[in-house]
C-alpha atoms as one frame of an Amber mdcrd trajectory, in Angstrom:
protein
 141.592  -1.644 -39.574 144.948  -1.079 -41.120 146.808   0.704 -38.887 147.447
   4.197 -37.685 149.598   6.694 -39.306 152.529   8.061 -37.513 151.693  11.488
 -36.597 154.354  14.254 -35.804 152.039  16.569 -33.225 149.284  17.176 -31.946
 147.119  17.393 -34.526 145.957  14.095 -34.893 145.723  10.233 -34.302 142.584
   7.815 -35.008 140.402   5.487 -32.851 141.136   2.089 -32.267 139.795  -0.427
 -34.076 139.457  -4.046 -34.502 142.875  -5.109 -35.724 145.873  -2.338 -34.191
 145.655   0.042 -31.101 145.610   3.668 -31.676 143.638   7.085 -29.958 141.628
   9.707 -31.047 140.999  12.291 -29.518 136.818  13.057 -29.752 134.850  15.877
 -29.540 131.110  16.117 -29.845 129.661  17.780 -32.382 127.832  21.112 -31.906
 125.357  21.145 -35.089 123.731  18.837 -37.643 126.276  17.768 -40.083 126.713
  18.836 -43.198 126.402  16.307 -46.135 130.523  16.234 -47.080 130.729  15.454
 -43.230 127.701  13.068 -43.415 130.236  11.203 -46.516 132.857  11.530 -44.917
 131.811   9.732 -42.135 131.042   6.810 -43.694 134.819   7.292 -45.682 135.867
   7.005 -42.075 134.094   4.151 -40.859 134.858   2.216 -43.484 138.676   2.753
 -43.444 138.871   2.059 -39.280 137.303  -1.247 -40.160 140.197  -1.898 -42.569
 137.762  -2.202 -45.767 139.985   0.608 -47.575 143.529   0.239 -48.874 146.283
   2.200 -47.294 146.245   4.348 -50.157 142.763   6.214 -49.151 143.920   5.772
 -45.128 146.814   7.975 -46.039 144.846  10.537 -48.340 142.381  10.928 -45.196
 144.956  11.644 -42.590 146.974  14.049 -45.595 143.216  15.731 -46.163 142.806
  16.404 -42.257 146.399  17.163 -41.693 146.386  20.308 -44.502 142.360  21.667
 -43.859 144.129  21.838 -39.580 146.688  23.098 -41.180 144.779  25.679 -43.044
 142.591  26.679 -40.425 145.332  27.198 -37.886 146.692  29.767 -39.933 143.685
  31.885 -40.676 142.628  31.650 -36.407 146.523  32.977 -36.521 145.876  35.736
 -38.705 142.341  36.629 -36.769 144.627  37.867 -33.324 147.207  39.081 -36.161
 149.366  37.070 -36.199 151.286  35.359 -39.420 150.748  31.156 -39.230 152.991
  29.922 -42.538 150.864  25.786 -42.635 153.396  23.158 -42.871 153.265  20.269
 -45.510 150.512  17.320 -44.288 153.459  15.425 -44.836 155.726  17.045 -42.300
 153.052  16.158 -39.986 151.449  13.082 -41.045 153.801   9.924 -41.731 152.312
   7.914 -44.029 154.824   5.705 -45.704 155.516   3.985 -42.543 152.274   3.563
 -40.962 151.568   0.115 -40.435 149.684  -2.268 -43.090 148.120  -5.332 -42.116
 147.091  -6.018 -45.038 151.161  -6.099 -46.843 153.222  -9.218 -46.850 155.963
  -7.187 -47.597 155.671  -4.671 -45.147 155.286  -7.353 -42.274 158.274  -9.087
 -43.900 160.365  -5.364 -43.528 158.581  -3.586 -40.650 156.668  -6.274 -38.443
 153.277  -4.744 -37.403 154.974  -1.058 -37.731 156.049  -1.283 -33.416 159.926
  -0.365 -33.842 159.294   1.644 -37.015 161.182   5.305 -36.796 158.383   7.853
 -38.362 160.428  10.357 -40.797 158.244  13.060 -41.725 159.124  16.312 -44.243
 161.369  18.504 -42.714 159.827  21.838 -42.208 160.085  24.766 -45.588 163.263
  26.865 -45.054 160.810  29.720 -45.004 159.153  28.543 -41.673 162.315  28.514
 -40.219 163.543  31.760 -40.942 160.257  33.448 -39.996 159.808  32.173 -36.342
 164.026  32.372 -36.290 163.282  36.220 -37.067 160.671  37.276 -34.645 161.278
  39.397 -31.775 161.397  38.217 -28.352 157.322  40.091 -28.267 155.953  38.837
 -31.498 157.630  35.653 -30.649 155.887  35.368 -27.333 152.399  36.377 -29.030
 152.765  33.230 -31.938 152.805  31.574 -28.571 150.617  32.372 -26.374 148.184
  32.249 -29.651 148.999  28.740 -30.987 147.720  26.498 -28.454 144.701  28.071
 -28.611 143.979  28.405 -32.697 145.267  24.673 -33.327 142.669  23.227 -30.707
 139.847  25.472 -32.052 141.075  24.313 -35.813 141.212  20.254 -34.802 137.688
  20.400 -33.737 136.702  21.892 -36.576 137.888  20.193 -38.956 136.910  17.088
 -36.663 133.363  18.390 -37.149 133.918  18.987 -40.927 135.134  15.457 -41.309
 132.102  13.909 -39.737 135.007  11.956 -37.169 133.490  11.673 -33.645 130.080
  10.257 -35.932 132.471   8.203 -37.427 134.087   6.943 -33.795 130.733   6.165
 -33.169 129.214   4.346 -35.872 132.591   2.184 -36.214 132.151   1.194 -32.261
 128.743   0.369 -33.003 128.682  -1.765 -34.811 132.083  -3.302 -34.074 130.260
  -4.228 -31.133 127.804  -6.340 -33.016 130.827  -7.565 -35.437 132.128  -8.849
 -32.308 129.067 -10.889 -30.838 128.694 -12.420 -33.830 129.042 -16.048 -34.059
 131.054 -15.909 -37.255 133.646 -13.660 -35.853 134.234 -15.182 -32.870 134.927
 -18.749 -34.720 137.165 -16.987 -36.932 139.500 -15.335 -33.885 139.250 -18.934
 -32.777 140.291 -20.263 -35.756 143.562 -17.184 -35.595 144.223 -18.491 -32.126
 145.182 -21.978 -33.552 146.820 -20.276 -36.164 149.097 -18.199 -34.284 149.566
 -20.582 -32.006 150.652 -23.276 -34.028 153.153 -20.604 -35.615 154.422 -20.088
 -31.781 152.618 -16.916 -31.396 149.925 -17.560 -29.109 147.701 -14.889 -27.935
 143.782 -14.036 -28.164 144.095 -11.823 -31.027 146.547  -9.114 -33.439 145.233
  -6.852 -30.706 146.452  -8.723 -28.188 149.601 -10.370 -29.492 150.480  -6.626
 -30.491 149.709  -4.950 -27.283 151.995  -7.602 -25.577 154.760  -6.442 -28.420
 153.972  -2.564 -27.584 154.423  -3.372 -23.681 158.274  -5.253 -24.094 158.933
  -1.918 -27.343 158.647   0.559 -24.097 160.546  -1.431 -21.937 163.703  -1.466
 -24.398 163.047   2.188 -25.536 163.183   3.429 -21.952 166.664   2.126 -21.531
 168.191   3.757 -25.315 166.399   7.048 -24.748 168.212   9.383 -22.146 165.942
  10.130 -19.280 162.329  12.745 -20.180 164.486  14.071 -23.326 163.181  13.964
 -26.697 165.541  13.335 -29.286 165.129  13.082 -32.663 164.039  10.837 -34.880
 167.202  10.279 -37.369 169.352  10.299 -33.443 166.720   7.627 -31.897 166.926
   5.357 -34.695 171.194   5.263 -34.749 171.047   4.967 -31.165 168.420   1.676
 -31.509 170.640   0.549 -34.132 173.353   0.362 -31.829 171.183  -1.855 -29.233
 171.527  -5.183 -29.042 167.820  -4.879 -27.286 167.127  -3.310 -29.697 167.828
  -5.551 -32.424 166.249  -8.673 -30.998 163.006  -7.157 -30.275 163.010  -5.737
 -34.198 163.572  -9.648 -34.897 160.811 -10.797 -32.403 158.184  -8.748 -33.660
 159.229  -9.387 -37.380 158.995 -12.801 -36.587 155.460 -12.450 -35.131 153.935
 -10.149 -38.128 155.084 -12.746 -40.584 153.947 -15.850 -39.021 151.133 -14.780
 -38.172 150.274 -12.805 -41.531 148.237 -16.344 -43.299 146.139 -16.161 -40.192
 144.654 -12.514 -39.778 144.287 -12.335 -43.726 141.653 -14.612 -43.050 140.122
 -13.284 -39.875 140.612  -9.439 -41.621 138.589 -11.532 -44.428 135.244 -12.166
 -41.974 135.665  -9.114 -40.136 135.164  -6.883 -42.877 132.425  -8.830 -44.933
 130.639  -9.172 -41.581 130.842  -5.064 -40.815 129.786  -3.895 -43.954 126.630
  -6.411 -43.764 126.124  -5.030 -40.450 126.661  -1.167 -41.195 125.190  -1.443
 -44.521 122.172  -2.697 -42.704 121.515  -0.458 -40.287 121.751   1.798 -42.771
């Protein structure tokens, strides 16, 4: 899997796959899938398996974000409240999302753990609209928005076949994980990574360990529970010796294990497609 795209709000995240850590809020479908949802289910399964390029993964995230925003606007309108849909790029950061297929990305961003996401700014019209709402209107807006966002997410997930894709990916991934050829490839990865100075059971295990370290580093930088804007947080991190040391170690781990991972990823994708096509 290519790794998740950076999510600004509660709109979307992506399921954990064999090669990267992430998460997706699953909601069961309450009806049969449409032809479009079925096509998107396979599309998303391939993205999760790392069988699609980064551009396809980014395109999918932006489409889902745009659809969710559109449905949220429609829902708010049903409550008699105007909602200006956000630019999908102000919700999802596709520019800095982890790209495990690119050595250039590894050299610049490592695994994407210590990257500070960049989102398109809110439009002046949206900021002005909210600023000029009366106290009563703003209260009604805030009361209606969470429910509209939740229902819009559920509808979008159903339209894009996302719960089914997560289920299908998990099933096929389980078959790949038990395949002797993939187990052998993982063994080769371990030997390769250890020789490169980064022993771990898998790339996912290596990333998980690095994320734990990063969480501790950032806990020492952030001001308690106060959420800082990303640009302010990035500026603080840049001044931190602990953050700079972590960032260098992350880049080193990503670059050093890149050749190891490429071989393993090819084996994973090849086997995944075989099992997926065999069972469909």
